[in-house]
Short mmCIF file of C-alpha atoms in Angstrom, two decimals:
data_model
loop_
_atom_site.label_atom_id
_atom_site.label_comp_id
_atom_site.label_asym_id
_atom_site.label_seq_id
_atom_site.Cartn_x
_atom_site.Cartn_y
_atom_site.Cartn_z
CA GLN A 1 81.89 167.15 137.64
CA GLN A 2 82.48 164.41 138.85
CA GLN A 3 79.58 161.45 139.00
CA VAL A 4 80.50 158.66 140.80
CA LYS A 5 84.18 159.10 143.13
CA GLN A 6 86.27 156.14 143.89
CA SER A 7 88.46 154.81 146.26
CA PRO A 8 91.24 154.85 147.51
CA GLN A 9 93.29 154.87 144.25
CA SER A 10 95.51 152.62 144.62
CA LEU A 11 96.00 149.24 146.81
CA ILE A 12 98.24 147.07 148.08
CA VAL A 13 97.39 144.05 149.66
CA GLN A 14 99.03 140.58 150.69
CA LYS A 15 97.78 136.72 149.42
CA GLY A 16 94.87 136.16 150.96
CA GLY A 17 94.65 139.36 151.72
CA ILE A 18 90.63 141.55 151.77
CA SER A 19 90.59 143.49 148.78
CA ILE A 20 88.05 146.76 149.16
CA ILE A 21 87.16 150.00 146.91
CA ASN A 22 84.55 151.98 147.17
CA CYS A 23 82.21 154.34 145.26
CA ALA A 24 79.86 156.92 145.93
CA TYR A 25 77.56 158.22 143.32
CA GLU A 26 75.53 161.65 143.36
CA ASN A 27 72.65 160.34 140.91
CA THR A 28 69.74 158.48 142.77
CA ALA A 29 68.04 157.65 138.90
CA PHE A 30 71.03 155.51 138.03
CA ASP A 31 69.79 151.99 137.95
CA TYR A 32 72.34 149.63 137.09
CA PHE A 33 76.42 150.08 138.95
CA PRO A 34 78.81 146.94 137.11
CA TRP A 35 82.47 146.84 137.92
CA TYR A 36 84.68 146.21 135.48
CA GLN A 37 88.73 144.46 136.02
CA GLN A 38 91.31 145.90 133.58
CA PHE A 39 94.73 144.03 133.24
CA PRO A 40 96.91 145.91 131.25
CA GLY A 41 96.75 146.40 127.27
CA LYS A 42 93.50 145.34 127.52
CA GLY A 43 90.40 146.41 128.21
CA PRO A 44 88.07 146.28 131.36
CA ALA A 45 85.97 143.57 131.35
CA LEU A 46 82.63 143.40 133.39
CA LEU A 47 83.24 141.34 136.34
CA ILE A 48 80.16 141.19 138.51
CA ALA A 49 76.96 143.96 138.29
CA ILE A 50 74.01 144.21 141.19
CA ARG A 51 70.41 146.78 140.99
CA PRO A 52 69.29 148.35 143.44
CA ASP A 53 67.11 146.61 144.48
CA VAL A 54 69.20 144.45 147.13
CA SER A 55 72.28 145.29 148.88
CA GLU A 56 74.81 142.49 148.40
CA LYS A 57 75.28 140.21 145.20
CA LYS A 58 78.68 137.63 145.24
CA GLU A 59 80.33 135.81 142.42
CA GLY A 60 82.45 133.88 143.54
CA ARG A 61 85.64 135.75 145.45
CA PHE A 62 84.00 139.05 144.50
CA THR A 63 80.73 140.43 146.52
CA ILE A 64 79.38 144.05 145.36
CA SER A 65 77.77 145.82 148.85
CA PHE A 66 74.89 148.94 147.69
CA ASN A 67 73.60 150.96 150.03
CA LYS A 68 70.97 152.95 148.13
CA SER A 69 70.21 155.30 151.07
CA ALA A 70 74.25 156.57 151.45
CA LYS A 71 74.52 155.88 147.45
CA GLN A 72 78.06 154.32 147.85
CA PHE A 73 79.02 150.86 146.76
CA SER A 74 81.73 148.58 147.13
CA LEU A 75 83.37 145.14 145.97
CA HIS A 76 85.08 142.86 148.47
CA ILE A 77 87.56 140.65 146.73
CA MET A 78 87.99 138.21 149.00
CA ASP A 79 90.95 136.39 149.48
CA SER A 80 92.80 138.03 146.69
CA GLN A 81 95.57 136.57 144.88
CA PRO A 82 98.41 137.73 142.30
CA GLY A 83 95.99 137.04 139.52
CA ASP A 84 93.61 139.22 140.95
CA SER A 85 96.44 142.29 140.02
CA ALA A 86 94.62 145.08 137.43
CA THR A 87 92.93 148.05 137.60
CA TYR A 88 88.81 147.63 138.68
CA PHE A 89 86.39 149.96 137.40
CA CYS A 90 82.79 150.98 139.17
CA ALA A 91 80.47 152.12 137.36
CA VAL A 92 77.03 153.50 137.03
CA ARG A 93 73.99 153.30 134.42
CA THR A 94 72.62 156.66 133.98
CA ASP A 95 69.84 155.85 130.95
CA GLY A 96 68.43 152.73 129.79
CA GLY A 97 67.77 153.66 126.83
CA THR A 98 71.47 154.18 126.21
CA ASP A 99 72.63 152.16 128.50
CA LYS A 100 75.68 154.73 128.79
CA LEU A 101 77.48 154.09 131.54
CA ILE A 102 79.60 156.50 134.21
CA PHE A 103 82.54 155.75 135.14
CA GLY A 104 84.76 156.01 138.37
CA THR A 105 88.80 156.77 138.43
CA GLY A 106 89.54 153.31 138.61
CA THR A 107 91.32 151.34 141.12
CA ARG A 108 95.51 149.40 140.78
CA LEU A 109 95.00 146.50 142.80
CA GLN A 110 98.20 145.37 143.41
CA VAL A 111 98.34 141.58 145.87
CA PHE A 112 102.06 140.47 146.97
CA PRO A 113 102.83 136.75 147.37
CA GLU K 1 82.62 134.02 118.95
CA ALA K 2 85.64 136.74 118.14
CA GLY K 3 85.90 139.79 121.04
CA VAL K 4 85.64 143.62 119.43
CA THR K 5 89.02 144.00 118.09
CA GLN K 6 90.17 147.80 117.17
CA PHE K 7 93.29 149.00 115.43
CA PRO K 8 95.67 150.55 115.63
CA SER K 9 97.03 149.32 118.77
CA HIS K 10 98.64 151.90 118.81
CA SER K 11 98.97 155.78 117.18
CA VAL K 12 101.48 158.39 117.21
CA ILE K 13 100.26 161.66 114.80
CA GLU K 14 101.44 165.05 115.09
CA LYS K 15 99.03 167.51 115.98
CA GLY K 16 97.46 168.87 113.34
CA GLN K 17 97.35 165.16 112.06
CA THR K 18 94.67 163.29 111.22
CA VAL K 19 93.56 160.28 112.30
CA THR K 20 90.70 157.32 112.07
CA LEU K 21 90.75 154.55 114.17
CA ARG K 22 88.41 151.61 113.67
CA CYS K 23 86.32 148.71 115.76
CA ASP K 24 84.98 146.20 114.74
CA PRO K 25 81.52 144.50 117.05
CA ILE K 26 81.02 141.55 117.87
CA SER K 27 79.38 139.80 115.13
CA GLY K 28 75.32 140.38 115.34
CA HIS K 29 75.78 143.16 118.33
CA ASP K 30 73.53 146.25 117.56
CA ASN K 31 75.11 147.94 119.99
CA LEU K 32 78.50 150.16 120.00
CA TYR K 33 80.32 152.26 121.71
CA TRP K 34 83.05 154.29 122.26
CA TYR K 35 84.69 155.59 124.92
CA ARG K 36 88.01 157.31 125.81
CA ARG K 37 90.14 157.23 128.77
CA VAL K 38 92.84 160.38 129.51
CA MET K 39 95.82 159.52 131.12
CA GLY K 40 95.00 159.17 135.15
CA LYS K 41 91.18 159.68 134.65
CA GLU K 42 87.69 157.73 134.53
CA ILE K 43 86.63 156.03 131.52
CA LYS K 44 84.63 159.03 129.39
CA PHE K 45 81.83 158.16 126.78
CA LEU K 46 81.47 159.51 123.93
CA LEU K 47 78.57 158.18 121.60
CA HIS K 48 75.74 155.25 121.20
CA PHE K 49 75.20 153.59 118.03
CA VAL K 50 72.42 151.23 117.14
CA LYS K 51 73.25 149.88 114.51
CA GLU K 52 73.99 152.89 112.02
CA SER K 53 72.01 155.04 113.42
CA LYS K 54 73.51 157.40 116.22
CA GLN K 55 71.51 156.90 120.16
CA ASP K 56 73.39 158.99 122.33
CA GLU K 57 76.31 161.15 120.83
CA SER K 58 77.11 163.62 124.04
CA GLY K 59 79.71 162.81 124.86
CA MET K 60 81.40 163.87 121.99
CA PRO K 61 83.73 166.80 122.66
CA ASN K 62 84.05 168.88 119.46
CA ASN K 63 83.29 168.92 115.55
CA ARG K 64 87.06 167.47 115.80
CA PHE K 65 85.24 163.99 116.19
CA LEU K 66 83.49 161.98 113.76
CA ALA K 67 82.30 158.32 114.48
CA GLU K 68 80.26 156.22 111.21
CA ARG K 69 79.19 152.94 111.43
CA THR K 70 78.17 152.44 107.65
CA GLY K 71 76.21 149.49 107.29
CA GLY K 72 76.06 148.47 111.22
CA THR K 73 78.60 147.05 111.15
CA TYR K 74 82.37 148.03 111.51
CA SER K 75 82.60 151.35 112.98
CA THR K 76 85.25 154.44 112.68
CA LEU K 77 86.25 157.40 114.39
CA LYS K 78 88.19 160.37 112.86
CA VAL K 79 89.69 162.96 114.52
CA GLN K 80 90.94 165.61 112.13
CA PRO K 81 92.59 167.37 112.94
CA ALA K 82 94.44 166.31 115.98
CA GLU K 83 95.52 168.18 119.06
CA LEU K 84 97.63 166.92 122.51
CA GLU K 85 94.55 167.04 124.34
CA ASP K 86 93.21 163.94 122.73
CA SER K 87 95.72 162.08 124.32
CA GLY K 88 94.26 158.16 125.81
CA VAL K 89 92.71 155.10 124.86
CA TYR K 90 90.06 155.41 122.97
CA PHE K 91 87.78 151.95 123.73
CA CYS K 92 85.05 150.51 121.71
CA ALA K 93 82.27 148.09 123.10
CA SER K 94 79.50 146.32 121.82
CA SER K 95 76.41 144.90 123.32
CA GLN K 96 73.55 143.12 121.52
CA ASP K 97 70.90 144.08 124.29
CA LEU K 98 71.13 147.31 127.07
CA GLY K 99 71.25 146.43 130.96
CA TYR K 100 73.60 143.43 130.89
CA GLY K 101 76.92 145.03 130.40
CA TYR K 102 79.16 145.31 127.28
CA THR K 103 82.74 143.55 125.92
CA PHE K 104 84.82 146.34 125.38
CA GLY K 105 88.06 146.04 123.00
CA SER K 106 91.48 145.94 123.61
CA GLY K 107 91.65 149.63 122.81
CA THR K 108 93.73 152.09 120.96
CA ARG K 109 96.41 154.35 122.75
CA LEU K 110 96.22 157.40 120.81
CA THR K 111 99.59 160.08 121.53
CA VAL K 112 99.56 163.64 120.04
CA VAL K 113 102.57 165.48 119.42
#
């Protein structure tokens, strides 16, 4: 049973465009929603994260939009650059006592010049 | 500050053999995690150490997997005997405090043939 559903599986965007990746979750007990960025041959790296008491968080070109009632959150990459080409994973934290994360299946983003 | 180090980076073994993966967390990080990504699927939690103690091992697939963290420093994950379905990328991560995300290593790609 997949508790976090991520879409799309792959995304192709032109340089300067907006990349949008969506995630939906089931359990309302989740309390921390990070996005990780992974380049080939590297481990996932924390990109940006949000807690459920806010609806949006912005860091540079990256924004998380959070809809608690719909149990959805999304990553927006503004002015997408070729250097943003990577795999992006959303995640939810299940238990504050262990910081255990449940990840989505990942989105491979390719930004073309 | 050195990051999370994992080795080997790649391992190819035959079904039935034993493999031991090693993870050196960031110095001073009490929390250490193991995750696994099977081809094209989500990154799945395996277990969480706090220092040398197993805080949560609910994600360990079966008793062919044994994780240790002697002295609360580096950790090993042994698979014995390996099966074909154990193939995937094994990630280690560490953190100092809960709730602020953690740092992943580059992973060990395990192929069982």
